[in-house]
């Protein structure tokens, strides 16, 4: 199943569902993908199996460590908070794409070169600029508050406190980049239209 924007981990409901599947079929594997965090060339995907608590009490290793040595990925803090290595464990996973699939994925959201010359409505563009600037001011305040909190608490506690919260720094960078790009494209389009038409 998918966790859009939340990363790869299993919730309590997912763990119970996976335990039911594992009772029906011992080879069942839970595969979680995050389509939002996945970017071109990198797919955020992980596979999990449940840890049998009774087997753990008898000292049996729940996973086959011999096949995993050198292939384990570093788990995210979010996954550890949600019970990774306590209720379920991660398995090494890989994927492959042939040349045609790579070409298809790269052309999926490809823009035509003429789209760069199309001008947006000036009123609409101005409103969008104002809205983006307001959002950036709020994000700057949030980021400033986050820095103050980081200086006040120790690093490990700060990490755990901010799991799943909005990353103000990343959003601020994204907003400023989008604002600059849209304004540059609009200005260049206006200049070209003035010269050509």
PDB file of C-alpha atoms in Angstrom:
ATOM      1  CA  UNK A   1       0.000   0.000   0.000  1.00  0.00           C
ATOM      2  CA  UNK A   2       1.071   3.664  -0.110  1.00  0.00           C
ATOM      3  CA  UNK A   3       1.779   6.389   2.463  1.00  0.00           C
ATOM      4  CA  UNK A   4       1.688   9.582   0.347  1.00  0.00           C
ATOM      5  CA  UNK A   5       4.044  12.101   1.976  1.00  0.00           C
ATOM      6  CA  UNK A   6       4.457  10.141   5.249  1.00  0.00           C
ATOM      7  CA  UNK A   7       7.421   7.889   4.463  1.00  0.00           C
ATOM      8  CA  UNK A   8       7.671   4.091   4.662  1.00  0.00           C
ATOM      9  CA  UNK A   9       6.617   2.449   7.941  1.00  0.00           C
ATOM     10  CA  UNK A  10       3.748   0.345   9.306  1.00  0.00           C
ATOM     11  CA  UNK A  11       1.010   1.733  11.553  1.00  0.00           C
ATOM     12  CA  UNK A  12      -0.629  -0.419  14.273  1.00  0.00           C
ATOM     13  CA  UNK A  13      -3.460  -1.250  11.848  1.00  0.00           C
ATOM     14  CA  UNK A  14      -0.911  -2.209   9.152  1.00  0.00           C
ATOM     15  CA  UNK A  15       0.954  -4.466  11.633  1.00  0.00           C
ATOM     16  CA  UNK A  16      -2.300  -6.257  12.585  1.00  0.00           C
ATOM     17  CA  UNK A  17      -3.206  -6.670   8.892  1.00  0.00           C
ATOM     18  CA  UNK A  18       0.273  -8.029   8.110  1.00  0.00           C
ATOM     19  CA  UNK A  19       0.087 -10.481  11.041  1.00  0.00           C
ATOM     20  CA  UNK A  20      -3.211 -11.799   9.623  1.00  0.00           C
ATOM     21  CA  UNK A  21      -1.634 -12.229   6.167  1.00  0.00           C
ATOM     22  CA  UNK A  22       1.420 -13.980   7.656  1.00  0.00           C
ATOM     23  CA  UNK A  23      -0.853 -16.471   9.463  1.00  0.00           C
ATOM     24  CA  UNK A  24      -2.523 -17.288   6.129  1.00  0.00           C
ATOM     25  CA  UNK A  25       0.746 -17.415   4.190  1.00  0.00           C
ATOM     26  CA  UNK A  26       4.171 -17.596   5.875  1.00  0.00           C
ATOM     27  CA  UNK A  27       5.826 -15.815   2.917  1.00  0.00           C
ATOM     28  CA  UNK A  28       3.660 -12.665   3.065  1.00  0.00           C
ATOM     29  CA  UNK A  29       5.514  -9.350   2.804  1.00  0.00           C
ATOM     30  CA  UNK A  30       4.168  -5.821   3.363  1.00  0.00           C
ATOM     31  CA  UNK A  31       5.401  -3.381   0.704  1.00  0.00           C
ATOM     32  CA  UNK A  32       4.968   0.353   1.383  1.00  0.00           C
ATOM     33  CA  UNK A  33       5.671   3.079  -1.193  1.00  0.00           C
ATOM     34  CA  UNK A  34       5.626   6.873  -0.804  1.00  0.00           C
ATOM     35  CA  UNK A  35       4.700   8.376  -4.196  1.00  0.00           C
ATOM     36  CA  UNK A  36       4.989  11.974  -2.931  1.00  0.00           C
ATOM     37  CA  UNK A  37       8.567  11.704  -1.606  1.00  0.00           C
ATOM     38  CA  UNK A  38       9.614   9.632  -4.624  1.00  0.00           C
ATOM     39  CA  UNK A  39      11.450  11.736  -7.184  1.00  0.00           C
ATOM     40  CA  UNK A  40      12.875  10.992 -10.638  1.00  0.00           C
ATOM     41  CA  UNK A  41      15.405   8.171 -10.431  1.00  0.00           C
ATOM     42  CA  UNK A  42      14.706   7.458  -6.743  1.00  0.00           C
ATOM     43  CA  UNK A  43      11.689   5.535  -5.481  1.00  0.00           C
ATOM     44  CA  UNK A  44      10.906   5.666  -1.735  1.00  0.00           C
ATOM     45  CA  UNK A  45       9.852   2.053  -1.116  1.00  0.00           C
ATOM     46  CA  UNK A  46      10.346  -0.480   1.678  1.00  0.00           C
ATOM     47  CA  UNK A  47       9.316  -4.052   2.532  1.00  0.00           C
ATOM     48  CA  UNK A  48       8.438  -5.294   6.030  1.00  0.00           C
ATOM     49  CA  UNK A  49       7.613  -8.471   7.951  1.00  0.00           C
ATOM     50  CA  UNK A  50       6.256  -8.806  11.485  1.00  0.00           C
ATOM     51  CA  UNK A  51       8.346  -9.927  14.443  1.00  0.00           C
ATOM     52  CA  UNK A  52       6.792 -12.900  16.243  1.00  0.00           C
ATOM     53  CA  UNK A  53       6.874 -11.812  19.907  1.00  0.00           C
ATOM     54  CA  UNK A  54       6.618 -15.425  21.220  1.00  0.00           C
ATOM     55  CA  UNK A  55       9.589 -16.548  19.111  1.00  0.00           C
ATOM     56  CA  UNK A  56      11.501 -13.507  20.373  1.00  0.00           C
ATOM     57  CA  UNK A  57      10.885 -14.565  24.016  1.00  0.00           C
ATOM     58  CA  UNK A  58      12.492 -17.949  23.272  1.00  0.00           C
ATOM     59  CA  UNK A  59      15.550 -16.165  21.839  1.00  0.00           C
ATOM     60  CA  UNK A  60      14.903 -16.996  18.169  1.00  0.00           C
ATOM     61  CA  UNK A  61      16.175 -14.440  15.654  1.00  0.00           C
ATOM     62  CA  UNK A  62      13.090 -13.177  13.727  1.00  0.00           C
ATOM     63  CA  UNK A  63      14.976 -12.342  10.526  1.00  0.00           C
ATOM     64  CA  UNK A  64      17.592 -14.073   8.423  1.00  0.00           C
ATOM     65  CA  UNK A  65      20.599 -11.862   9.194  1.00  0.00           C
ATOM     66  CA  UNK A  66      22.937 -13.875   6.965  1.00  0.00           C
ATOM     67  CA  UNK A  67      21.146 -12.763   3.797  1.00  0.00           C
ATOM     68  CA  UNK A  68      20.870  -9.143   4.951  1.00  0.00           C
ATOM     69  CA  UNK A  69      24.474  -8.371   5.934  1.00  0.00           C
ATOM     70  CA  UNK A  70      25.719  -5.365   3.954  1.00  0.00           C
ATOM     71  CA  UNK A  71      22.304  -4.742   2.404  1.00  0.00           C
ATOM     72  CA  UNK A  72      20.348  -3.151   5.258  1.00  0.00           C
ATOM     73  CA  UNK A  73      19.301   0.478   4.799  1.00  0.00           C
ATOM     74  CA  UNK A  74      19.552   2.964   7.646  1.00  0.00           C
ATOM     75  CA  UNK A  75      16.029   3.292   9.097  1.00  0.00           C
ATOM     76  CA  UNK A  76      14.333   6.676   9.344  1.00  0.00           C
ATOM     77  CA  UNK A  77      13.535   8.178  12.761  1.00  0.00           C
ATOM     78  CA  UNK A  78       9.849   8.145  11.804  1.00  0.00           C
ATOM     79  CA  UNK A  79       9.915   4.367  11.188  1.00  0.00           C
ATOM     80  CA  UNK A  80      11.727   3.740  14.505  1.00  0.00           C
ATOM     81  CA  UNK A  81       9.099   5.804  16.367  1.00  0.00           C
ATOM     82  CA  UNK A  82       6.357   3.695  14.724  1.00  0.00           C
ATOM     83  CA  UNK A  83       7.754   0.376  16.001  1.00  0.00           C
ATOM     84  CA  UNK A  84      10.441  -0.655  13.495  1.00  0.00           C
ATOM     85  CA  UNK A  85      12.669  -3.421  14.980  1.00  0.00           C
ATOM     86  CA  UNK A  86      10.133  -3.876  17.842  1.00  0.00           C
ATOM     87  CA  UNK A  87       6.939  -5.045  16.097  1.00  0.00           C
ATOM     88  CA  UNK A  88       8.239  -5.478  12.554  1.00  0.00           C
ATOM     89  CA  UNK A  89      11.525  -5.443  10.645  1.00  0.00           C
ATOM     90  CA  UNK A  90      12.644  -4.047   7.301  1.00  0.00           C
ATOM     91  CA  UNK A  91      13.847  -6.218   4.442  1.00  0.00           C
ATOM     92  CA  UNK A  92      16.281  -5.246   1.660  1.00  0.00           C
ATOM     93  CA  UNK A  93      14.334  -4.276  -1.458  1.00  0.00           C
ATOM     94  CA  UNK A  94      15.386  -3.219  -4.954  1.00  0.00           C
ATOM     95  CA  UNK A  95      13.661  -2.467  -8.232  1.00  0.00           C
ATOM     96  CA  UNK A  96      14.690  -2.325 -11.877  1.00  0.00           C
ATOM     97  CA  UNK A  97      13.445  -0.513 -14.945  1.00  0.00           C
ATOM     98  CA  UNK A  98      14.206  -1.243 -18.591  1.00  0.00           C
ATOM     99  CA  UNK A  99      15.137   1.528 -21.078  1.00  0.00           C
ATOM    100  CA  UNK A 100      11.571   1.964 -22.341  1.00  0.00           C
ATOM    101  CA  UNK A 101      10.199   2.357 -18.798  1.00  0.00           C
ATOM    102  CA  UNK A 102      12.872   4.955 -17.956  1.00  0.00           C
ATOM    103  CA  UNK A 103      12.011   6.870 -21.144  1.00  0.00           C
ATOM    104  CA  UNK A 104       8.279   6.687 -20.369  1.00  0.00           C
ATOM    105  CA  UNK A 105       8.777   7.965 -16.786  1.00  0.00           C
ATOM    106  CA  UNK A 106      11.043  10.826 -17.913  1.00  0.00           C
ATOM    107  CA  UNK A 107       8.448  11.937 -20.503  1.00  0.00           C
ATOM    108  CA  UNK A 108       5.501  11.613 -18.107  1.00  0.00           C
ATOM    109  CA  UNK A 109       5.343  15.249 -16.965  1.00  0.00           C
ATOM    110  CA  UNK A 110       7.543  16.764 -19.670  1.00  0.00           C
ATOM    111  CA  UNK A 111       6.621  20.300 -20.706  1.00  0.00           C
ATOM    112  CA  UNK A 112       6.730  21.558 -24.279  1.00  0.00           C
ATOM    113  CA  UNK A 113       9.279  24.318 -25.029  1.00  0.00           C
ATOM    114  CA  UNK A 114       6.447  26.677 -26.037  1.00  0.00           C
ATOM    115  CA  UNK A 115       4.998  26.623 -22.500  1.00  0.00           C
ATOM    116  CA  UNK A 116       7.862  28.836 -21.362  1.00  0.00           C
ATOM    117  CA  UNK A 117       6.743  31.594 -23.757  1.00  0.00           C
ATOM    118  CA  UNK A 118       3.129  31.655 -22.552  1.00  0.00           C
ATOM    119  CA  UNK A 119       2.398  34.608 -20.274  1.00  0.00           C
ATOM    120  CA  UNK A 120       0.181  34.342 -17.240  1.00  0.00           C
ATOM    121  CA  UNK A 121      -2.453  36.985 -16.543  1.00  0.00           C
ATOM    122  CA  UNK A 122      -0.698  39.930 -14.803  1.00  0.00           C
ATOM    123  CA  UNK A 123      -3.410  40.300 -12.130  1.00  0.00           C
ATOM    124  CA  UNK A 124      -3.295  36.581 -11.362  1.00  0.00           C
ATOM    125  CA  UNK A 125       0.517  36.601 -11.319  1.00  0.00           C
ATOM    126  CA  UNK A 126       0.558  39.569  -8.908  1.00  0.00           C
ATOM    127  CA  UNK A 127      -1.916  37.847  -6.551  1.00  0.00           C
ATOM    128  CA  UNK A 128       0.156  34.654  -6.653  1.00  0.00           C
ATOM    129  CA  UNK A 129       3.312  36.656  -5.773  1.00  0.00           C
ATOM    130  CA  UNK A 130       1.575  38.263  -2.786  1.00  0.00           C
ATOM    131  CA  UNK A 131       0.238  34.910  -1.537  1.00  0.00           C
ATOM    132  CA  UNK A 132       3.697  33.316  -1.865  1.00  0.00           C
ATOM    133  CA  UNK A 133       5.354  36.202  -0.002  1.00  0.00           C
ATOM    134  CA  UNK A 134       2.828  35.892   2.868  1.00  0.00           C
ATOM    135  CA  UNK A 135       3.479  32.145   3.045  1.00  0.00           C
ATOM    136  CA  UNK A 136       7.248  32.791   3.086  1.00  0.00           C
ATOM    137  CA  UNK A 137       6.893  35.267   5.991  1.00  0.00           C
ATOM    138  CA  UNK A 138       4.979  32.619   8.014  1.00  0.00           C
ATOM    139  CA  UNK A 139       7.556  29.961   7.130  1.00  0.00           C
ATOM    140  CA  UNK A 140      10.413  32.292   8.150  1.00  0.00           C
ATOM    141  CA  UNK A 141       8.728  32.823  11.551  1.00  0.00           C
ATOM    142  CA  UNK A 142       8.279  29.041  11.959  1.00  0.00           C
ATOM    143  CA  UNK A 143      11.920  28.421  11.017  1.00  0.00           C
ATOM    144  CA  UNK A 144      13.123  31.080  13.479  1.00  0.00           C
ATOM    145  CA  UNK A 145      11.052  29.443  16.228  1.00  0.00           C
ATOM    146  CA  UNK A 146      12.463  26.036  15.263  1.00  0.00           C
ATOM    147  CA  UNK A 147      16.059  27.321  15.586  1.00  0.00           C
ATOM    148  CA  UNK A 148      15.281  28.741  19.045  1.00  0.00           C
ATOM    149  CA  UNK A 149      13.815  25.358  20.107  1.00  0.00           C
ATOM    150  CA  UNK A 150      16.853  23.525  18.704  1.00  0.00           C
ATOM    151  CA  UNK A 151      19.228  25.700  20.758  1.00  0.00           C
ATOM    152  CA  UNK A 152      17.133  25.150  23.908  1.00  0.00           C
ATOM    153  CA  UNK A 153      16.864  21.309  23.756  1.00  0.00           C
ATOM    154  CA  UNK A 154      19.366  18.495  23.176  1.00  0.00           C
ATOM    155  CA  UNK A 155      19.754  17.038  19.664  1.00  0.00           C
ATOM    156  CA  UNK A 156      18.108  13.608  20.201  1.00  0.00           C
ATOM    157  CA  UNK A 157      15.042  15.027  21.966  1.00  0.00           C
ATOM    158  CA  UNK A 158      14.700  17.730  19.299  1.00  0.00           C
ATOM    159  CA  UNK A 159      14.753  15.088  16.526  1.00  0.00           C
ATOM    160  CA  UNK A 160      11.986  13.069  18.174  1.00  0.00           C
ATOM    161  CA  UNK A 161       9.863  16.175  18.853  1.00  0.00           C
ATOM    162  CA  UNK A 162       9.881  17.163  15.170  1.00  0.00           C
ATOM    163  CA  UNK A 163       9.098  13.776  13.593  1.00  0.00           C
ATOM    164  CA  UNK A 164       6.234  14.216  11.130  1.00  0.00           C
ATOM    165  CA  UNK A 165       6.151  18.009  11.511  1.00  0.00           C
ATOM    166  CA  UNK A 166       6.405  20.525   8.673  1.00  0.00           C
ATOM    167  CA  UNK A 167      10.027  21.228   7.690  1.00  0.00           C
ATOM    168  CA  UNK A 168       9.960  25.041   7.530  1.00  0.00           C
ATOM    169  CA  UNK A 169      13.471  25.315   6.046  1.00  0.00           C
ATOM    170  CA  UNK A 170      12.734  23.013   3.082  1.00  0.00           C
ATOM    171  CA  UNK A 171       9.382  24.673   2.390  1.00  0.00           C
ATOM    172  CA  UNK A 172      10.975  28.131   2.592  1.00  0.00           C
ATOM    173  CA  UNK A 173      13.658  27.120   0.065  1.00  0.00           C
ATOM    174  CA  UNK A 174      11.015  25.609  -2.238  1.00  0.00           C
ATOM    175  CA  UNK A 175       8.727  28.662  -2.060  1.00  0.00           C
ATOM    176  CA  UNK A 176      11.574  31.130  -2.733  1.00  0.00           C
ATOM    177  CA  UNK A 177      12.835  29.048  -5.673  1.00  0.00           C
ATOM    178  CA  UNK A 178       9.344  28.820  -7.191  1.00  0.00           C
ATOM    179  CA  UNK A 179       8.787  32.571  -6.700  1.00  0.00           C
ATOM    180  CA  UNK A 180      12.070  33.468  -8.430  1.00  0.00           C
ATOM    181  CA  UNK A 181      11.469  30.987 -11.277  1.00  0.00           C
ATOM    182  CA  UNK A 182       7.926  32.197 -12.020  1.00  0.00           C
ATOM    183  CA  UNK A 183       9.007  35.864 -11.974  1.00  0.00           C
ATOM    184  CA  UNK A 184      12.025  35.243 -14.229  1.00  0.00           C
ATOM    185  CA  UNK A 185       9.895  33.265 -16.717  1.00  0.00           C
ATOM    186  CA  UNK A 186       7.178  35.966 -16.697  1.00  0.00           C
ATOM    187  CA  UNK A 187       9.735  38.766 -17.234  1.00  0.00           C
ATOM    188  CA  UNK A 188      11.551  36.927 -20.043  1.00  0.00           C
ATOM    189  CA  UNK A 189       8.233  36.058 -21.701  1.00  0.00           C
ATOM    190  CA  UNK A 190       7.163  39.716 -21.555  1.00  0.00           C
ATOM    191  CA  UNK A 191      10.478  40.863 -23.066  1.00  0.00           C
ATOM    192  CA  UNK A 192      10.265  38.295 -25.899  1.00  0.00           C
ATOM    193  CA  UNK A 193       6.655  39.216 -26.646  1.00  0.00           C
ATOM    194  CA  UNK A 194       7.585  42.925 -26.753  1.00  0.00           C
ATOM    195  CA  UNK A 195      10.443  42.312 -29.212  1.00  0.00           C
ATOM    196  CA  UNK A 196       8.711  39.745 -31.445  1.00  0.00           C
ATOM    197  CA  UNK A 197       5.120  40.919 -31.506  1.00  0.00           C
TER     198      UNK A 197
END
